[in-house]
Every structure is written in structure tokens, then in C-alpha cells.
Amino acid sequence: MSGTAPVAPAPPRTALGRLGWAVADGWTITRRDLSHWARRPAPVVVGLLFPVMTVLMFAYLLGGGITVPGGGDYREFLVPGMFAMTMVFGVETTFAAVAGDAAKGVTDRFRSLPMAASAVVTGRSAADMLASVLGLAVMVACGLAIGWRWHNGPAAALAAVGLLLLLRFALLWVGIYLGLVARGPEAVAAVQILVWPLGFVSNTFASPAAMPGWLGVIAEANPLSATVAAVRELFGNPGWDGASWAAQHAMTLAVVWPLALVAVFLPLAVRRHRDLGR
Amino acid sequence: MGGTGHAVLAEGLRKRFGATEALAGFDLAVPEGTVCGLLGPNGAGKTTAVRVLTTLLRPDGGRAEVAGFDVVRQAARARHRIGLVGQHAALDEVLSGRQNLEMFGRLYHLGAAGARSRAGELLERFGLTGAAGRPVRLYSGGMRRRLDLAAGLILSPPVLFLDEPTTGLDPRGRTDVWEAVGSLVSGGTTVLLTTQYLEEADRLAGRICVVDAGRVIAEGSPSELKASIGADRVTVVVRREADLPAAAAIVARVAARGASPVAVDRDTRRISAPVTDPVAALTEVARALRDAGVQAEDIALRRPTLDEVFLRLTGREQAPGREPGGRDAARGAVA
Ligand SMILES: Nc1ncnc2c1ncn2[C@@H]1O[C@H](COP(=O)(O)OP(=O)(O)O)[C@@H](O)[C@H]1O
Ligand SMILES: [Mg+2]
């Protein structure tokens, strides 16, 4: 049988060669995730429709009872918040995929192959970011359909989209790290539940100023709040005019918070991945 | 590979998880082209040893070489020479069997076309061509294991590690895997397999290393191991209790060359003693008993089973498992 066996090329010696392998291997992993969507579209479709349903529910069922700051249109107020929520809930996808691979031994098999070690992580992030772009596109279409508009021109609108994807990118690393640390299905459930308060203890639906003291402080400090406030401003949609420092500096925080999360969780995830062998 | 002629070499490996010493001075030498079975109960350290040898886990102490490459310092090169089939099928459940093999082939850098043709060959060889397009989550346990094995063989690695390859399989699946492993070995692959099942070690492995509490406590061919806990025994059951002393004297005389004690059990009228040349001893005892006019109900040779070897070596009450299949409770993130 050794006669027909293929011979694998030796690992590249140059930095450029190694980069080539890293990109090729990362792309192989990304393709794996894209094949998942094609083979099992149901979870993807549900993942896309859930935020759409939520928007419709808030807009048509609950929206009437909520007064918008400055007397603006409720849907204009709601939609940017839902964009950001979609980014936050994406963390569950990342987390579940990483934890699932580790539990099934797929991660071990990858680690026993002569592939670029970074590919597992970069391939995963590329696939998840693609999924998020798609999810955001669907949400934008949904927003436009129910009457939401951007008012400050395409450049500001694109900047807002950039901030949303930046938040998703930051949470990606949180998801990868937690997925590598988690052991067993209980941990998976715990993370899925913890995403909810992160989403709701924020300025997405209610004003932090109207929340009980400590909860309001947390909601102000929530990275999600910074992104939501900044995105509302960029789109020219109504938002809360908080007097707090965080509310006054939302635009800065919407950039700094995600970068800080990346700075903390990217090295943690990389180290955790390396330490799987310790 | 290497100057040692050993495909796998481990010296004094140590690995500790918190308070558990999973490997406590683990030594192993597997000559090229042979099959070595690591036999041991659940928790003995078999998986930990395999994970160290396949570069997945860094040992706290000791050293190991696979195909002549140090598993810590030359891990990347060692990875080109090994195939690993882990304790739990490491497959993508959503993808089809073919997609799984193509993906792993690409990760070995065979290129798209190379990966595709290799996947086709392996599916054919493991009888999975018919199921190639179906998602793996619809495969039976035996099919998964075969696909897992195929994934471990993409490069036809000179050294293959199989961690409990048949645990949890039905008899049909087990036979399939055994046959696949058998054909590999005839192709010259060195195989290190772990198992809790004596029958499996006996059937597949030329050499067995008994592992307990993180070290190899005995090794040899199956028959050497059996011999190591004592020779075969001649057993005589006499018809009348009154004949016991005479029969015991005869057995003692024959067995004396082995210089071992004679066991006499009055209740069952049974006499037994270990002997060095079992066939000669059996004939001699039979003749001497007839000459002395002692009527024997039964005269037999008994060879210790691997179970007995195992019990003796590990000092446990229960052999880990006499029969493959059934037990798969230890599944979990840590295992
Ligand atoms: N990652 C780990 N963390 C903590 N303990 C572990 C880990 N892996 C193995 N162990 C422990 O080390 C010992 C040996 O385990 P293992 O090598 O899996 O044994 P076997 O494969 O022979 O059943 C067991 O006591 C097990 O609980
Ligand atoms: Mg094990």
C-alpha cells in the first residue's frame, strides 16, 4: 500500500512559505464551516431569522408603549440596537463550534496534523465574520423594510457598519477563548444564558438612567451600549442623551472597548490553544 | 528512521494532572514493523501516553521519539510520520465521509486534486464508497471508526496510533476494524494500540505491555506473559479420597524437576502442580498413576489465561474486561 500513498510536502522553511501554508490551511477550515451552512442550512436560517422576528415583535407588538427620547420614531430607535444585538448573539455560534470540536476530539486531530497551528483559529474567525456580514445584511434589509433609514450619508453609515463588525470581531475572541476553556455541556448552557444579560443590560431597549443605580452603571459601561450609542449617532437615529462620561464619549468607547477586548482575549485564546498540550 | 530500529521509544515519561500522576516513569520500545498492545484498565494512563507520543501533550519529564524524531523538540517532523486514531472518533459530523477525508488531505497539503483522489482510494479500501456522500452523523459506530481509521491513514504513516479502536463497537464493527488493522500490519506499518480487552491484545498484538498506574509493569508476547506468572499446571482428580497421598507423591515426584509445591484439595480430591515440560509430565503422571493402581477421574493440563496474568500483575480483583463492546461510559471532555 505504501506504493500508492501520497507524499506530503515538507514544512516550508521561509517565512513567506509558512504564511502561505497558514493562509491555505485557514481557508480549508473556513470552507469547512461554509460547507456546514450548505449541508445543514436550518440553524443558519434560524440564526438569521431570529433577530428579524425580534425586530418585528418589538416594532409591531411592544413598540407602541415605548416613548422614544426626543419624540423620534420608535423603529428608527430600535433597529440600530438590534444590529448590535445580532453581533452579540453571534458569540454563541463561535463558542458552540469551538467547544464542540474540542469535546469531539476534532481539535486534537487538527493538532496532530502537520498544518499551520493558527489555521484552526483564523479559519474559524473568517467563517464567523462572513456569517456576521451576511446576518447584518439581512438585518439592514429588514430595517429598511420597516421604515428605518440612515440620515447622515453613506460614509457615516459605512463607519457604523464598521463599528458593528468591530464589536463582533472582539466578541469572536471572547467566544474562542471560552470555547477552549469550557468543559462539558453545562458550560455551554451557562455561556448561552449569560449572553442575555449582556444584551439586555444595555441602552438597547431602555435608558440606563431609568435603571436601578448599579444596573444603570453596568448598562452604561457595557461595551454593547457604547457601540449602540455610536451607531445611532452615525446613522442619525434617535438615542438616549446620557449625562455620564460613558454616554458622552460613546464614539471613542465604541472603538476602544472592542480593541481592549481583542487585546485581552486574543492572547488568552492563543495561549489557551497552545496550552492544550500542557 | 533513527538508528535505534525502534519506531516508538519512550524513556521515563512523566505527566501529572493536579493530584493524579497519569504517567509515572513510562518506558516503551516498539520495534519497527511490529504491533504493540498497551493493555490496561480504565485510568491506567494509556491515552495520556498516546497523547504524549503523538505530540498532543507535553510531558513533565522523560523523553520520547517517534520514527526517530523527538516528540517535543521535533514535533512538526514527527507529525509527518504518524497517524492518530483517537479514543473518540474525531470527525466532522455534519460533513460527509468524503468531505472529511478531503479536508484532512488538504490539511496534509496534498492539494485539492491529491486530497480528492486519496479520499476516493481510502473510501474504497474501507468499504465506505456507498456511504461517502452521507453526513457522518448518520454513520453507524463501525462505519465511523473505519472512516476515522481512514483519516489516520491519509499519508500511510509509518507509525500508527490507535487508542481503544474497538471500544463501544458491536461485534461486526469490531471485526471490521481488526481486519483493517491486520492488513495494515502486513503492509509494514508499526502500530501502537491501546485496549482494555485481553482478547483484542491477544489477537492483534505481537507484544503486549501491561500498563497500570502510569507505568509498564510487564511486557512480552502473549505466551511469554502467560508463562511469566507460572508454568502450566498438571491437575489430577482422584476417584477415592484414600488415594490422595499416593497420587500426591507421584505428582510431587514428576513436578519436583520444576521444584514447585504441590497443591492438594481434599474436598474436590484435586492435586495440582506447576510443571516445566507439560506434555512429558502429563504422560508420566498418567503412567505412574496406572502403575500404582490409582484411579483418576480427570487428568489435565491447564494453561493460565491472560486474565489471570492481568489479575496477578495488577493485583486487582476484576480483570478490566473479557469481552469487547458495551462499556463506553467514560466518554467526556477529559478522557
Ligand atoms: N486532561 C486531564 N486532566 C486531568 N486528569 C486527567 C486528564 N487526562 C487524564 N487524566 C487522568 O489521568 C489518569 C490517566 O488517564 P488516561 O490516560 O485517560 O487513562 P486510560 O486511557 O488508560 O483510561 C486518569 O486518572 C485520568 O483521570
Ligand atoms: Mg483512554
XYZ file of C-alpha atoms and ligand atoms in Angstrom, chain B residues 17 20 22 41-48 334, ligand 1:
39
model
C -2.680 16.330 36.217
C -3.155 12.455 39.533
C -1.096 9.859 34.836
C -7.649 -0.809 32.949
C -9.517 2.461 32.599
C -7.407 5.284 34.034
C -4.104 3.397 33.686
C -2.580 6.185 31.584
C -2.873 4.679 28.095
C -4.481 7.710 26.462
C -2.047 10.064 28.176
C -11.204 14.886 29.860
N -6.703 16.381 30.976
C -6.741 15.742 32.152
N -6.974 16.419 33.293
C -6.999 15.795 34.482
N -6.810 14.476 34.668
C -6.580 13.733 33.576
C -6.538 14.322 32.266
N -6.285 13.331 31.374
C -6.176 12.186 32.093
N -6.345 12.423 33.411
C -6.252 11.419 34.479
O -5.056 10.692 34.293
C -5.265 9.306 34.518
C -4.933 8.505 33.284
O -5.895 8.788 32.282
P -5.870 8.153 30.844
O -4.527 8.332 30.250
O -7.012 8.735 30.087
O -6.124 6.611 31.134
P -6.634 5.447 30.162
O -6.583 5.943 28.756
O -5.698 4.318 30.412
O -8.019 5.115 30.589
C -6.713 9.164 34.949
O -6.747 9.150 36.358
C -7.364 10.406 34.415
O -8.455 10.777 35.201
